[in-house]
Short mmCIF file of C-alpha atoms in Angstrom, two decimals:
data_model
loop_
_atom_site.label_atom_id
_atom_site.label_comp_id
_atom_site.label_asym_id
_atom_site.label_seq_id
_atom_site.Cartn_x
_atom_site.Cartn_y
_atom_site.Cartn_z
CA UNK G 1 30.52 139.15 68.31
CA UNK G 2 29.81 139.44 64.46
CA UNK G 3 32.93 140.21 61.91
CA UNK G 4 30.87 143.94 61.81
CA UNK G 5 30.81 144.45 65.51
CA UNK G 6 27.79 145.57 65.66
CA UNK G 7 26.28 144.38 69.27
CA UNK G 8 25.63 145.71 72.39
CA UNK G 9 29.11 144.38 74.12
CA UNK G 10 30.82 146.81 70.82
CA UNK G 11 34.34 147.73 72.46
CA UNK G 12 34.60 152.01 72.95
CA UNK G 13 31.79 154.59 72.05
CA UNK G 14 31.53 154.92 75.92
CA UNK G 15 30.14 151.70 76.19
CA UNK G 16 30.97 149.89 79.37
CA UNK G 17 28.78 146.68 79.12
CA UNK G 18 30.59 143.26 79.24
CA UNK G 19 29.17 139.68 78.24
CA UNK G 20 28.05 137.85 81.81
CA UNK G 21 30.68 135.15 80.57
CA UNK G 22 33.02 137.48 80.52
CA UNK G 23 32.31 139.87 83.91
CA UNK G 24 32.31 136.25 85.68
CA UNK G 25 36.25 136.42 84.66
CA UNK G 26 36.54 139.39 85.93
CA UNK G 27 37.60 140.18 89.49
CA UNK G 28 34.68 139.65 92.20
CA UNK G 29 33.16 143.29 92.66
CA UNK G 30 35.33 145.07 89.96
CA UNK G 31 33.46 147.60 88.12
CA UNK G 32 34.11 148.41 84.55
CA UNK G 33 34.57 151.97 84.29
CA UNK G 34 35.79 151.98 80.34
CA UNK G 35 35.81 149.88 77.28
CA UNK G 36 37.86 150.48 74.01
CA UNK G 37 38.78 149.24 71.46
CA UNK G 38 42.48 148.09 71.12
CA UNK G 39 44.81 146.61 68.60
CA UNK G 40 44.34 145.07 65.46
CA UNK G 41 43.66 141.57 64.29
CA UNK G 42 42.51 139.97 60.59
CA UNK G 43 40.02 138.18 62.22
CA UNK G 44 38.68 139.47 65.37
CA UNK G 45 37.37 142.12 67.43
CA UNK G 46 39.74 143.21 69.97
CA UNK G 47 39.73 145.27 72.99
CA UNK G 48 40.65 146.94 76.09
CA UNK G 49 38.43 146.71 79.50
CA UNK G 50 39.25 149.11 82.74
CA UNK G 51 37.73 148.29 85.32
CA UNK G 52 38.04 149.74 88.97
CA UNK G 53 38.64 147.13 91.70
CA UNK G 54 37.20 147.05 95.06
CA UNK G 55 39.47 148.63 96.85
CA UNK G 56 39.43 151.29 94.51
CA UNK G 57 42.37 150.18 92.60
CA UNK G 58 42.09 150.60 88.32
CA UNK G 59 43.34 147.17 86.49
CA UNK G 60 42.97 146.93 82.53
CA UNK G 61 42.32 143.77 80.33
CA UNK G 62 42.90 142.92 77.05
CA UNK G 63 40.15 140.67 75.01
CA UNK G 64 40.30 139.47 71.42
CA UNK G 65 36.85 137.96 70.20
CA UNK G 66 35.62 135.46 67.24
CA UNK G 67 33.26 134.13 66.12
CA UNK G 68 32.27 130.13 64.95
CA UNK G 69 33.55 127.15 65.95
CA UNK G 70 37.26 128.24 64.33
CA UNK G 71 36.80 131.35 66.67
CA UNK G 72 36.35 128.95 69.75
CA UNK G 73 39.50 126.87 68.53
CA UNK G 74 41.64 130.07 68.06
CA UNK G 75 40.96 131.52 71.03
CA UNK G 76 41.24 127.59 73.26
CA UNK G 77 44.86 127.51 70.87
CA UNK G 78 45.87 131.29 71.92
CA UNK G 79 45.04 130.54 75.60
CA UNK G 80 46.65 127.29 75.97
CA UNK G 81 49.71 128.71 74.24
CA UNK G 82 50.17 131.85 76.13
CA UNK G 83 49.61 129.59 79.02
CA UNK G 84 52.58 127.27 78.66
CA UNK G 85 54.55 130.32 77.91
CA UNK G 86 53.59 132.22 81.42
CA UNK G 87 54.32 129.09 83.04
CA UNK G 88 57.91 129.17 81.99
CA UNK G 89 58.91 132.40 81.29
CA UNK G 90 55.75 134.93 82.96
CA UNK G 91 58.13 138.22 82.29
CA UNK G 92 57.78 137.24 78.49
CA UNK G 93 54.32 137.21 77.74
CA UNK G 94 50.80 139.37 79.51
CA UNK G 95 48.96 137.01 81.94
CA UNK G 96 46.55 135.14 80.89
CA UNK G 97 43.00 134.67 82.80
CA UNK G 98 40.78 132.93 80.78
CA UNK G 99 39.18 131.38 77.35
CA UNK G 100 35.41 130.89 76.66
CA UNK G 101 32.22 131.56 74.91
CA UNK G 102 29.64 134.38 75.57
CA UNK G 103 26.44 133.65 77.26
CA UNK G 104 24.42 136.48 75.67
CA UNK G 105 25.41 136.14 71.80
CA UNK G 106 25.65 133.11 70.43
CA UNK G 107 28.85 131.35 68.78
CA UNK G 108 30.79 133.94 69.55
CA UNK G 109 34.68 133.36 71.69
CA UNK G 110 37.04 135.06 73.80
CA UNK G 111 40.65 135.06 74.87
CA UNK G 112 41.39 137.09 77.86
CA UNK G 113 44.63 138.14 79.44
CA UNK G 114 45.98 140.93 81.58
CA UNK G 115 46.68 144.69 79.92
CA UNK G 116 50.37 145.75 79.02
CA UNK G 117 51.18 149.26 77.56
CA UNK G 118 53.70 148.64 75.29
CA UNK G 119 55.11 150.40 73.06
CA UNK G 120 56.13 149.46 69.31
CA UNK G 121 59.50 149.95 69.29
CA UNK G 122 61.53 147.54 68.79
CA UNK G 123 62.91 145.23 71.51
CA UNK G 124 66.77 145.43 72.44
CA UNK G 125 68.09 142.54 70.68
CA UNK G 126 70.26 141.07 73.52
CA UNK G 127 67.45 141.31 75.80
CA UNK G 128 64.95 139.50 73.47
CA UNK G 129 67.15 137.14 72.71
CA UNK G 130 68.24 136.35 76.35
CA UNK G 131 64.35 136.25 76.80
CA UNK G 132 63.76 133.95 73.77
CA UNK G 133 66.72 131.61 74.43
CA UNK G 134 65.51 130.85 77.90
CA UNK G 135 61.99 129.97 76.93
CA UNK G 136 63.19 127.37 74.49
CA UNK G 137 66.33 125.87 76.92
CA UNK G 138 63.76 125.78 79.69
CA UNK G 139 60.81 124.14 78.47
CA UNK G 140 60.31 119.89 78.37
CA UNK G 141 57.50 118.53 76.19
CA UNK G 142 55.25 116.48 78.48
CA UNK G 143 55.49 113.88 76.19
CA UNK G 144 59.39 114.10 74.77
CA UNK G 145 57.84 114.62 70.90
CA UNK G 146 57.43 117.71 68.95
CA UNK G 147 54.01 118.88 68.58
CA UNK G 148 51.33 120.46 70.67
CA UNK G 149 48.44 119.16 72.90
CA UNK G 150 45.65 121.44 71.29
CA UNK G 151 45.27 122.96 67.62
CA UNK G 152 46.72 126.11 67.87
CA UNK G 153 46.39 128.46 64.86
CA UNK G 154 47.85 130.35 62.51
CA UNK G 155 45.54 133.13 61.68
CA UNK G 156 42.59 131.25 61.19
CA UNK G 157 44.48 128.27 60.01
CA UNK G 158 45.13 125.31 61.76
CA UNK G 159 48.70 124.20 62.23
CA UNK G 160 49.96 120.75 62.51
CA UNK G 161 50.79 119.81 65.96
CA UNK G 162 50.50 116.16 66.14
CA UNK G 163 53.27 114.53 68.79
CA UNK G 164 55.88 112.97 66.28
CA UNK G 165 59.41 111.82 67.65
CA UNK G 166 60.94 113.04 64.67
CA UNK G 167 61.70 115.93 64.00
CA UNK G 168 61.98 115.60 60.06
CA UNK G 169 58.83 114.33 60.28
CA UNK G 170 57.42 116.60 62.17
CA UNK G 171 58.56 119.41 59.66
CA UNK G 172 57.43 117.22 56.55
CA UNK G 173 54.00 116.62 58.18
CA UNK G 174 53.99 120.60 58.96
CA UNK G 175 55.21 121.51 55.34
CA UNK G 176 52.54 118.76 53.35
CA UNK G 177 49.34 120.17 55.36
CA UNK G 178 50.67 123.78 54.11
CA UNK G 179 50.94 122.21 50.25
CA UNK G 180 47.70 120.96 50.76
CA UNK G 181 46.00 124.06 52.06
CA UNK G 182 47.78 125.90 49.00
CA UNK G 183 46.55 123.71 46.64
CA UNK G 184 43.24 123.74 48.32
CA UNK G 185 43.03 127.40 47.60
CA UNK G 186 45.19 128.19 44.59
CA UNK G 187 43.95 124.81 42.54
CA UNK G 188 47.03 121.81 41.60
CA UNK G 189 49.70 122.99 39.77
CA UNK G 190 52.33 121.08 37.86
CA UNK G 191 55.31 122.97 38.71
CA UNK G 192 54.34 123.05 42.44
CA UNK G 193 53.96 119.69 42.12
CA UNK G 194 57.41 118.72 40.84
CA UNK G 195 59.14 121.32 43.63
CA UNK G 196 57.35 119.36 46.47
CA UNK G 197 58.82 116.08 45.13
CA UNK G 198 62.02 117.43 45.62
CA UNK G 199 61.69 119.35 48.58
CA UNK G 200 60.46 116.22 50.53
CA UNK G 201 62.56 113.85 48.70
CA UNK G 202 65.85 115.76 48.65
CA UNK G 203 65.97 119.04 50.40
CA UNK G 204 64.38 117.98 53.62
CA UNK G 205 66.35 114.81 54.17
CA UNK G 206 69.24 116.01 53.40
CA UNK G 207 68.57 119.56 55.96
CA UNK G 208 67.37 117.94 58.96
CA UNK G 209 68.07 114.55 58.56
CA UNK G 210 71.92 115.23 59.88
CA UNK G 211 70.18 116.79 62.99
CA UNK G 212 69.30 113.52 64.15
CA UNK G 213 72.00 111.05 62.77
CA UNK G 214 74.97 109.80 64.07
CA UNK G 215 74.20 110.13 67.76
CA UNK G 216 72.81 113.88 67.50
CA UNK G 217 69.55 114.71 68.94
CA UNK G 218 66.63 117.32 68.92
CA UNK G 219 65.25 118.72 72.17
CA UNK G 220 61.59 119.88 71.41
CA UNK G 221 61.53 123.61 72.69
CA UNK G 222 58.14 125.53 72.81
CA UNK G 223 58.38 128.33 70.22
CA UNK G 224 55.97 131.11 69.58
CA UNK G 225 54.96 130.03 66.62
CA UNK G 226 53.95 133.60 64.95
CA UNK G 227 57.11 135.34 66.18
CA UNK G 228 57.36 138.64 63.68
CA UNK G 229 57.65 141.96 65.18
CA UNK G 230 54.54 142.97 64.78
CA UNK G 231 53.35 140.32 67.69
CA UNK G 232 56.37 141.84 70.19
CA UNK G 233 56.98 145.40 71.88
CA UNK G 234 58.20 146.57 74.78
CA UNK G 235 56.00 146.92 77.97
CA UNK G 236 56.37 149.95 79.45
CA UNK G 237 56.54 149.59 83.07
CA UNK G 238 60.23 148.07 83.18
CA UNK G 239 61.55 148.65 79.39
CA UNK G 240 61.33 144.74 79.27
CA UNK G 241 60.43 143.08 75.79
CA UNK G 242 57.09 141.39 75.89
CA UNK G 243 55.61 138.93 72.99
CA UNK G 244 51.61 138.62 72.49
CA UNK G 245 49.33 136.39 69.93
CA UNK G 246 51.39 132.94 70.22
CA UNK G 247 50.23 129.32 68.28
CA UNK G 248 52.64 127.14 70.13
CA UNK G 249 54.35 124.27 69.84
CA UNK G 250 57.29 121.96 70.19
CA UNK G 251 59.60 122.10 67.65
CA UNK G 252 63.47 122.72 66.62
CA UNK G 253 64.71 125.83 68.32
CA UNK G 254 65.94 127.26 65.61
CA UNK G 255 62.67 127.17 63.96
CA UNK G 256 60.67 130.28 63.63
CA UNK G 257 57.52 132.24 61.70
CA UNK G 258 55.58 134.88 59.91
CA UNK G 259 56.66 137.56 57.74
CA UNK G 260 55.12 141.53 57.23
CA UNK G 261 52.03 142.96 55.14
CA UNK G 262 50.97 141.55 51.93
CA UNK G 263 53.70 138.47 52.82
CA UNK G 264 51.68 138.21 56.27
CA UNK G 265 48.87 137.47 54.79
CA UNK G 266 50.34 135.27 51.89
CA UNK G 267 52.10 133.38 54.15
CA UNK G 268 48.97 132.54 56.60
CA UNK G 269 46.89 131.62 53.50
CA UNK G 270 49.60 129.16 53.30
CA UNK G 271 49.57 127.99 56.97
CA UNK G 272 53.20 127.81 56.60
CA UNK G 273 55.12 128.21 60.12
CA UNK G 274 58.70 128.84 61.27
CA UNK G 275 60.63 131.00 63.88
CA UNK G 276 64.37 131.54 63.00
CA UNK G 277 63.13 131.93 59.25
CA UNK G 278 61.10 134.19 59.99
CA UNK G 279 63.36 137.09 60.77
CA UNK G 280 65.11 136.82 57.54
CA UNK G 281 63.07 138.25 54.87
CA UNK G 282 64.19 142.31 54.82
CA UNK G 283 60.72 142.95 55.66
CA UNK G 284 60.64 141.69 58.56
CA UNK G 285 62.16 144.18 61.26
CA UNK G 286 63.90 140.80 63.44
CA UNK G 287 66.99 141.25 61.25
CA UNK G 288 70.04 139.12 61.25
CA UNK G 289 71.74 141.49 64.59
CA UNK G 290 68.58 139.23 66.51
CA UNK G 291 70.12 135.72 65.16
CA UNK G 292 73.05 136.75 65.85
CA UNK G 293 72.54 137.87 69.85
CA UNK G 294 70.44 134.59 69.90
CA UNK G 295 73.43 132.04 68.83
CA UNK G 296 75.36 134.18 71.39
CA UNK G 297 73.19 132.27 74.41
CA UNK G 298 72.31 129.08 72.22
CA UNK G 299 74.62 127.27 70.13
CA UNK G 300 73.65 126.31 66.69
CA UNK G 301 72.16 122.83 66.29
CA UNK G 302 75.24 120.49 64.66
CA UNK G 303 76.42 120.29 61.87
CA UNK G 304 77.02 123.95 62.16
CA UNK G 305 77.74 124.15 58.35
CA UNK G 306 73.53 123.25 57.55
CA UNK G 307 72.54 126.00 59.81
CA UNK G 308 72.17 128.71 57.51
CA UNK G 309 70.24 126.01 54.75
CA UNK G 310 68.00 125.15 57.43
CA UNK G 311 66.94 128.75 57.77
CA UNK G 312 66.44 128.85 53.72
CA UNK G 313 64.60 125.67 54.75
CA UNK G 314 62.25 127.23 57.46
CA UNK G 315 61.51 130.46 55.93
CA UNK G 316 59.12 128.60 53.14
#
């Protein structure tokens, strides 16, 4: 699908035709009764597909499509995130059914995954956090490092997710690809230079460095990745909070991303990614009442005293 949508598979307008790649997906001898289209995204088309199932039964399906080879790596990244998240905590995110690439136009991706109505209030805070502080306490890295085992993106940026046993390192490695992508862009600059000397020279070390000294450890959780309220709601059917549109990976817990608006879209020109920073800029709706239901199921990494630096720390 091209950025103008402008195909025969165009989501709404009555039409009700589907990709072959995608009707494969699909379940056997459904028939799609309605398309439409459904949400909003920077960079692709997305959509809703109703379909009517054998028996007679209606089932809806979301679908977000892109285009290019990044489009086939966001979509992979999306899928394999939502994936790991299902498989731990399936109440928390919509089901996902499938990635892959149309048969009829070419380049061109998809990410599919059940249909929640939700709505876009926002979620009880006890109940998210309850919600979020499960998925992090029950997953295990497969290989005990922080990372991820695909590229998983934020926007259409690539995030670092290489396995690293640190996790200062991990962070640093994080934070220098987002310097680079800024500079990249924006052209060098001086003063941004001098900063990032002391941010990885001082501020880091002395942040996350206690996190993993004198006997203290890390356990790499599976965050979100893109966790601002604009990628949560609350599903309808049981008043339960629901999250959408993750870029996993393994990282600190307390760790967090994304912000609102114009700083959305600064931020992913950036490529910069946190979740626990994330819900402290006032724009963000995930105010300070969420942190503070969350420490009530997780305790705060030690030293305790850090913990509010290392949210300065994250939120860049």
């Amino acid at each position: 699908m091209d950025d103008n949508g402008t195909n025969s598979f165009e989501f709404g307008a009555g039409n009700t035709k589907i990709d072959p790649a995608v009707l494969r997906e699909l379940p056997e001898g459904c028939i799609v009764t309605s398309t439409e289209k459904h949400g909003v995204s920077f960079w692709a088309q997305t959509g809703r597909i109703d379909v009517l199932l054998r028996d007679g039964t209606p089932q809806s399906f979301f679908i977000k499509a892109i285009s290019n080879k990044v489009g086939m790596d966001m979509t992979r990244g999306e899928f394999q995130s939502i994936s790991v998240m299902y498989n731990i905590l399936p109440e928390f995110v919509p089901r996902p059914i499938a990635c892959g690439t149309y048969s009829m136009i070419p380049d061109t991706h998809f990410f599919l995954c059940e249909f929640r109505e939700m709505t876009d209030d926002m979620p009880n805070p006890h109940k998210f956090a309850a919600l979020l502080s499960t998925l992090h306490q029950k997953s295990v890295s497969p290989t005990g490092k922080f990372g991820f085992h695909i590229t998983t993106y934020a926007g259409n940026l690539p995030q670092f997710v290489a396995w690293e046993d640190s996790w200062e390192a991990f962070f640093a490695k994080t934070m220098r690809q987002a310097l680079d992508l800024e500079i990249e862009r924006k052209g060098p600059s001086e003063e941004l230079d001098a900063l990032s000397r002391t941010l990885f020279e001082k501020v880091i070390p002395r942040l996350l460095r206690p996190l993993e000294s004198d006997g203290r450890t890390v356990k790499p959780s599976l965050v979100h990745g893109d966790l601002w309220y604009a990628n949560a709601g609350i599903n309808v059917d049981n008043d339960q909070p629901l999250v959408f549109d993750a870029c996993c990976f393994f990282a600190h817990n307390e760790c967090k991303f994304s912000y609102e608006t114009l700083a959305v879209i600064h931020a992913k020109s950036l490529g910069l990614k946190d979740e626990f920073g994330q819900w402290r800029p006032a724009c963000n709706r995930f105010g300070d009442d969420y942190v503070s239901a969350y420490n009530t199921f997780t305790q705060i990494s030690p030293p305790e005293e850090d913990f509010e630096g290392r949210l300065d720390l994250y939120r860049l």
